[in-house]
Short mmCIF file of N, CA, C and O in Angstrom, two decimals:
data_model
loop_
_atom_site.label_atom_id
_atom_site.label_comp_id
_atom_site.label_asym_id
_atom_site.label_seq_id
_atom_site.Cartn_x
_atom_site.Cartn_y
_atom_site.Cartn_z
N MET A 1 83.22 105.03 110.13
CA MET A 1 84.66 104.26 109.98
C MET A 1 85.43 105.63 109.44
O MET A 1 86.92 105.63 110.01
N ARG A 2 84.90 105.89 109.02
CA ARG A 2 85.46 107.38 108.42
C ARG A 2 85.77 108.50 109.49
O ARG A 2 86.95 108.84 109.71
N GLU A 3 84.86 108.69 110.16
CA GLU A 3 85.15 109.68 111.46
C GLU A 3 85.79 109.03 112.07
O GLU A 3 86.53 110.27 112.45
N ARG A 4 85.85 108.13 112.20
CA ARG A 4 86.34 107.45 113.41
C ARG A 4 88.03 107.35 113.05
O ARG A 4 89.02 108.48 113.47
N HIS A 5 88.65 107.47 111.84
CA HIS A 5 89.61 107.47 111.15
C HIS A 5 90.47 108.86 111.28
O HIS A 5 91.52 109.25 111.86
N ARG A 6 89.05 109.54 110.91
CA ARG A 6 89.76 110.93 111.17
C ARG A 6 89.84 111.46 112.49
O ARG A 6 90.93 112.45 112.78
N GLN A 7 89.07 110.92 113.38
CA GLN A 7 89.37 111.27 114.95
C GLN A 7 90.64 111.13 115.20
O GLN A 7 91.20 111.52 115.75
N VAL A 8 91.01 109.74 114.88
CA VAL A 8 92.33 109.49 115.54
C VAL A 8 93.47 110.35 114.92
O VAL A 8 94.36 110.64 115.88
N ARG A 9 93.33 110.58 113.66
CA ARG A 9 94.91 111.08 112.90
C ARG A 9 94.80 112.69 113.81
O ARG A 9 95.37 113.36 113.90
N SER A 10 93.42 113.40 113.48
CA SER A 10 93.91 114.67 114.29
C SER A 10 93.74 115.23 115.14
O SER A 10 94.37 116.00 115.75
N GLY A 11 93.13 114.07 115.74
CA GLY A 11 92.35 114.76 117.68
C GLY A 11 94.28 113.86 118.36
O GLY A 11 94.35 114.85 118.95
N HIS A 12 94.79 112.92 117.71
CA HIS A 12 96.32 113.25 118.18
C HIS A 12 97.02 113.91 118.00
O HIS A 12 97.90 114.18 119.14
N GLY A 13 97.29 114.12 117.37
CA GLY A 13 98.31 115.16 116.70
C GLY A 13 98.07 116.38 117.35
O GLY A 13 99.19 116.99 117.65
N ARG A 14 97.05 116.99 117.79
CA ARG A 14 96.90 118.31 118.35
C ARG A 14 97.05 118.29 120.01
O ARG A 14 97.08 118.93 120.66
N GLN A 15 96.52 116.76 120.44
CA GLN A 15 96.97 116.81 121.65
C GLN A 15 98.38 116.71 121.95
O GLN A 15 98.82 117.50 122.91
N GLU A 16 99.11 116.30 121.36
CA GLU A 16 100.99 116.52 121.53
C GLU A 16 101.46 117.74 121.01
O GLU A 16 102.03 118.47 122.18
N ASP A 17 100.90 118.12 120.39
CA ASP A 17 100.91 119.75 119.91
C ASP A 17 100.60 120.75 121.00
O ASP A 17 101.30 121.45 121.26
N GLY A 18 99.42 121.15 121.26
CA GLY A 18 99.31 122.25 122.07
C GLY A 18 97.91 121.81 123.05
O GLY A 18 97.65 122.49 123.25
N GLY A 19 97.82 120.72 123.79
CA GLY A 19 97.17 120.30 124.42
C GLY A 19 95.42 121.18 124.12
O GLY A 19 94.66 120.88 124.98
N GLU A 20 95.28 120.58 122.68
CA GLU A 20 93.90 120.59 122.39
C GLU A 20 93.23 119.17 121.82
O GLU A 20 94.43 118.21 121.67
N PHE A 21 92.09 119.12 121.10
CA PHE A 21 91.98 117.94 120.84
C PHE A 21 90.38 118.47 119.33
O PHE A 21 89.98 119.76 119.99
N ALA A 22 90.24 117.63 118.90
CA ALA A 22 89.77 118.06 117.50
C ALA A 22 88.19 117.68 117.79
O ALA A 22 87.97 116.88 118.14
N VAL A 23 86.84 118.91 117.21
CA VAL A 23 85.52 118.56 117.12
C VAL A 23 85.11 118.47 115.57
O VAL A 23 85.51 119.89 115.34
N GLY A 24 84.07 117.47 115.52
CA GLY A 24 83.86 117.29 114.64
C GLY A 24 82.68 118.87 113.98
O GLY A 24 81.87 119.13 115.24
N VAL A 25 83.04 119.16 113.31
CA VAL A 25 81.89 120.78 112.83
C VAL A 25 81.33 120.38 111.93
O VAL A 25 79.83 120.51 111.96
N HIS A 26 81.17 119.59 110.96
CA HIS A 26 80.23 118.79 109.75
C HIS A 26 80.89 117.84 109.10
O HIS A 26 82.25 117.88 109.45
N ASN A 27 79.81 117.01 108.71
CA ASN A 27 80.47 115.94 108.16
C ASN A 27 80.00 115.47 107.01
O ASN A 27 78.30 115.43 106.87
N ALA A 28 80.23 115.87 105.67
CA ALA A 28 79.80 116.10 104.30
C ALA A 28 80.22 114.05 103.70
O ALA A 28 81.72 114.41 103.04
N THR A 29 79.28 113.32 103.33
CA THR A 29 80.39 112.31 103.05
C THR A 29 78.84 111.76 101.63
O THR A 29 78.01 112.25 101.46
N ASP A 30 80.13 111.62 100.12
CA ASP A 30 79.56 111.14 99.12
C ASP A 30 79.70 109.99 98.99
O ASP A 30 81.10 109.14 99.05
N PHE A 31 78.67 109.07 98.86
CA PHE A 31 78.90 107.27 98.06
C PHE A 31 79.00 107.53 97.03
O PHE A 31 78.03 107.26 96.26
N LEU A 32 79.46 107.22 96.50
CA LEU A 32 80.56 106.59 95.23
C LEU A 32 79.57 105.03 94.61
O LEU A 32 79.32 105.28 93.31
N HIS A 33 79.79 104.45 95.29
CA HIS A 33 79.74 103.08 94.94
C HIS A 33 79.12 102.13 95.72
O HIS A 33 79.93 101.98 97.04
N PRO A 34 78.24 101.34 95.34
CA PRO A 34 77.71 100.11 96.85
C PRO A 34 78.76 98.88 96.93
O PRO A 34 79.58 98.51 95.93
N ALA A 35 79.13 98.45 97.89
CA ALA A 35 79.73 97.54 98.18
C ALA A 35 79.14 96.37 99.82
O ALA A 35 78.97 97.47 100.42
N THR A 36 79.34 95.33 99.12
CA THR A 36 79.21 94.22 100.31
C THR A 36 80.05 93.34 100.56
O THR A 36 80.70 93.01 99.67
N ALA A 37 80.76 92.94 101.68
CA ALA A 37 81.64 92.05 101.87
C ALA A 37 82.80 92.20 101.25
O ALA A 37 83.48 91.42 100.45
N VAL A 38 83.86 93.58 101.79
CA VAL A 38 84.87 93.64 100.64
C VAL A 38 85.70 94.33 101.85
O VAL A 38 85.51 94.30 103.34
N ARG A 39 87.01 94.40 101.90
CA ARG A 39 87.86 94.73 102.71
C ARG A 39 88.18 96.04 102.19
O ARG A 39 88.43 96.10 101.46
N ALA A 40 87.91 97.16 102.92
CA ALA A 40 88.05 98.36 102.27
C ALA A 40 89.48 99.30 103.15
O ALA A 40 89.85 98.37 104.79
N SER A 41 90.26 100.00 102.97
CA SER A 41 91.33 100.81 103.49
C SER A 41 90.44 102.25 103.23
O SER A 41 90.11 102.83 102.44
N VAL A 42 91.39 103.16 104.50
CA VAL A 42 91.04 104.16 104.49
C VAL A 42 92.59 105.49 104.70
O VAL A 42 92.82 104.95 105.03
N ALA A 43 92.08 106.45 103.33
CA ALA A 43 93.16 107.06 103.51
C ALA A 43 92.55 108.46 104.13
O ALA A 43 91.89 109.05 102.97
N ALA A 44 93.06 109.15 104.83
CA ALA A 44 92.89 110.67 105.36
C ALA A 44 94.19 111.10 105.02
O ALA A 44 95.16 111.10 105.38
N GLU A 45 93.85 112.39 104.56
CA GLU A 45 94.69 113.55 104.31
C GLU A 45 94.31 115.26 104.86
O GLU A 45 93.11 115.55 104.42
N PRO A 46 95.29 115.58 105.43
CA PRO A 46 94.79 117.09 106.16
C PRO A 46 94.49 117.90 104.86
O PRO A 46 95.45 118.26 104.41
N LEU A 47 93.96 118.30 104.64
CA LEU A 47 93.75 119.51 103.73
C LEU A 47 94.41 121.12 104.02
O LEU A 47 95.07 121.78 103.13
N HIS A 48 93.99 121.83 105.32
CA HIS A 48 94.53 122.48 106.09
C HIS A 48 94.51 122.34 107.21
O HIS A 48 93.69 121.68 107.86
N GLN A 49 95.13 122.78 107.97
CA GLN A 49 95.45 122.26 109.71
C GLN A 49 96.42 123.94 110.51
O GLN A 49 96.98 123.82 109.72
N GLY A 50 94.96 124.59 110.76
CA GLY A 50 95.03 125.98 111.44
C GLY A 50 95.18 125.97 113.16
O GLY A 50 95.34 124.89 113.26
N ARG A 51 95.59 127.22 113.14
CA ARG A 51 95.67 127.01 114.78
C ARG A 51 94.51 126.65 115.24
O ARG A 51 94.30 125.94 116.30
N THR A 52 93.56 127.37 114.65
CA THR A 52 92.01 127.27 115.18
C THR A 52 90.54 125.98 114.68
O THR A 52 89.93 125.63 115.05
N GLN A 53 91.32 126.00 113.45
CA GLN A 53 90.54 124.76 112.36
C GLN A 53 91.56 124.00 111.56
O GLN A 53 92.65 124.25 111.32
N GLN A 54 90.67 122.82 111.25
CA GLN A 54 91.21 121.79 110.61
C GLN A 54 90.52 121.20 108.93
O GLN A 54 88.70 121.52 109.47
N LEU A 55 90.81 121.11 108.51
CA LEU A 55 90.03 120.87 107.28
C LEU A 55 90.89 118.81 106.79
O LEU A 55 91.80 119.35 105.82
N TRP A 56 89.70 118.00 106.94
CA TRP A 56 90.43 116.81 106.59
C TRP A 56 89.60 116.17 105.48
O TRP A 56 88.68 116.16 104.60
N GLN A 57 90.11 115.36 104.47
CA GLN A 57 89.41 114.61 103.33
C GLN A 57 89.71 113.44 103.45
O GLN A 57 91.00 112.90 104.01
N VAL A 58 88.92 112.69 103.30
CA VAL A 58 88.90 111.02 103.57
C VAL A 58 88.06 110.14 102.52
O VAL A 58 87.47 110.12 101.87
N ILE A 59 89.20 109.29 101.85
CA ILE A 59 88.98 108.73 100.84
C ILE A 59 88.83 106.75 101.53
O ILE A 59 89.78 106.40 102.17
N ILE A 60 87.68 106.31 101.30
CA ILE A 60 87.88 104.54 101.24
C ILE A 60 87.31 104.05 100.10
O ILE A 60 86.34 104.33 99.32
N ALA A 61 88.32 103.46 100.09
CA ALA A 61 88.11 102.14 99.02
C ALA A 61 88.25 100.73 98.94
O ALA A 61 88.83 100.31 100.40
N ASP A 62 88.21 100.17 97.93
CA ASP A 62 88.16 98.46 97.96
C ASP A 62 89.82 98.55 97.83
O ASP A 62 90.44 98.58 96.89
N SER A 63 90.00 97.50 98.76
CA SER A 63 91.39 97.37 99.15
C SER A 63 91.61 96.57 98.10
O SER A 63 93.02 96.60 97.54
N ASP A 64 90.86 95.54 96.89
CA ASP A 64 91.21 94.52 96.50
C ASP A 64 91.51 95.38 95.17
O ASP A 64 92.58 95.41 94.25
N SER A 65 90.80 96.31 94.33
CA SER A 65 90.39 96.94 93.21
C SER A 65 90.86 98.20 93.06
O SER A 65 91.01 98.84 92.35
N GLY A 66 90.90 98.57 94.21
CA GLY A 66 91.23 100.28 94.85
C GLY A 66 90.14 101.45 94.48
O GLY A 66 90.36 102.56 94.12
N LYS A 67 89.05 100.98 93.96
CA LYS A 67 88.07 101.60 93.81
C LYS A 67 87.90 102.52 94.53
O LYS A 67 87.09 101.99 96.10
N ALA A 68 87.36 103.58 95.02
CA ALA A 68 86.77 104.55 95.40
C ALA A 68 85.38 104.18 95.57
O ALA A 68 84.41 104.02 95.26
N LEU A 69 85.07 103.60 97.17
CA LEU A 69 83.60 103.81 97.59
C LEU A 69 82.98 105.04 98.22
O LEU A 69 81.90 105.18 97.54
N ALA A 70 83.81 105.57 98.65
CA ALA A 70 82.84 106.93 99.55
C ALA A 70 84.15 107.93 99.52
O ALA A 70 85.57 107.56 99.56
N ARG A 71 83.96 109.30 100.21
CA ARG A 71 84.54 110.33 99.92
C ARG A 71 84.15 111.13 100.47
O ARG A 71 82.94 111.10 100.47
N GLY A 72 84.85 111.66 102.08
CA GLY A 72 84.27 112.89 102.37
C GLY A 72 85.26 113.98 103.13
O GLY A 72 86.21 113.71 103.05
N GLN A 73 84.75 115.15 103.20
CA GLN A 73 85.41 116.07 104.02
C GLN A 73 84.64 116.39 105.47
O GLN A 73 83.65 116.11 105.43
N VAL A 74 85.74 116.97 106.54
CA VAL A 74 85.06 117.21 107.24
C VAL A 74 85.78 118.05 108.14
O VAL A 74 87.38 118.10 108.30
N PRO A 75 85.40 119.32 108.24
CA PRO A 75 85.86 120.51 108.92
C PRO A 75 85.99 120.07 110.20
O PRO A 75 85.07 119.58 111.20
N LEU A 76 87.05 120.35 110.95
CA LEU A 76 87.23 120.60 112.34
C LEU A 76 87.67 121.77 113.79
O LEU A 76 88.50 122.49 112.95
N GLN A 77 87.24 121.78 114.38
CA GLN A 77 87.45 122.83 115.38
C GLN A 77 88.38 122.36 116.68
O GLN A 77 88.08 121.39 117.24
N ASN A 78 89.55 122.87 116.76
CA ASN A 78 90.41 122.67 117.75
C ASN A 78 89.86 123.27 118.98
O ASN A 78 90.26 124.68 119.10
N VAL A 79 89.57 123.10 120.04
CA VAL A 79 89.22 123.00 121.48
C VAL A 79 90.27 122.59 122.71
O VAL A 79 91.13 121.65 122.43
N PRO A 80 90.48 123.31 123.95
CA PRO A 80 91.58 123.17 124.48
C PRO A 80 90.62 121.49 125.25
O PRO A 80 89.11 121.64 125.29
N LEU A 81 91.50 121.45 126.18
CA LEU A 81 91.53 120.31 126.63
C LEU A 81 91.04 120.36 127.69
O LEU A 81 91.55 121.81 128.50
N PRO A 82 89.82 119.45 128.64
CA PRO A 82 89.57 120.17 129.99
C PRO A 82 90.67 120.08 130.98
O PRO A 82 91.18 119.69 130.74
N ALA A 83 90.20 121.26 132.09
CA ALA A 83 91.35 120.90 132.72
C ALA A 83 91.05 120.34 133.78
O ALA A 83 90.36 119.47 133.88
#
């Protein structure tokens, strides 16, 4: 879920801006609390968006309590769209 949310936000913006899409370089996730049968919310925040690279932080939280369940950072490489 975290990876998909990040892909939608980062990839969409780059396509509109410069004919590029973002490819994940590394995925580091810290699982903070276990959860079963909860509604989760996802918040993705760009920490850096440069010409060739991006760095995103993603927090997944329990929607009811607001308690963070997992957090991750994903560096991305911006690559041109195929011709």
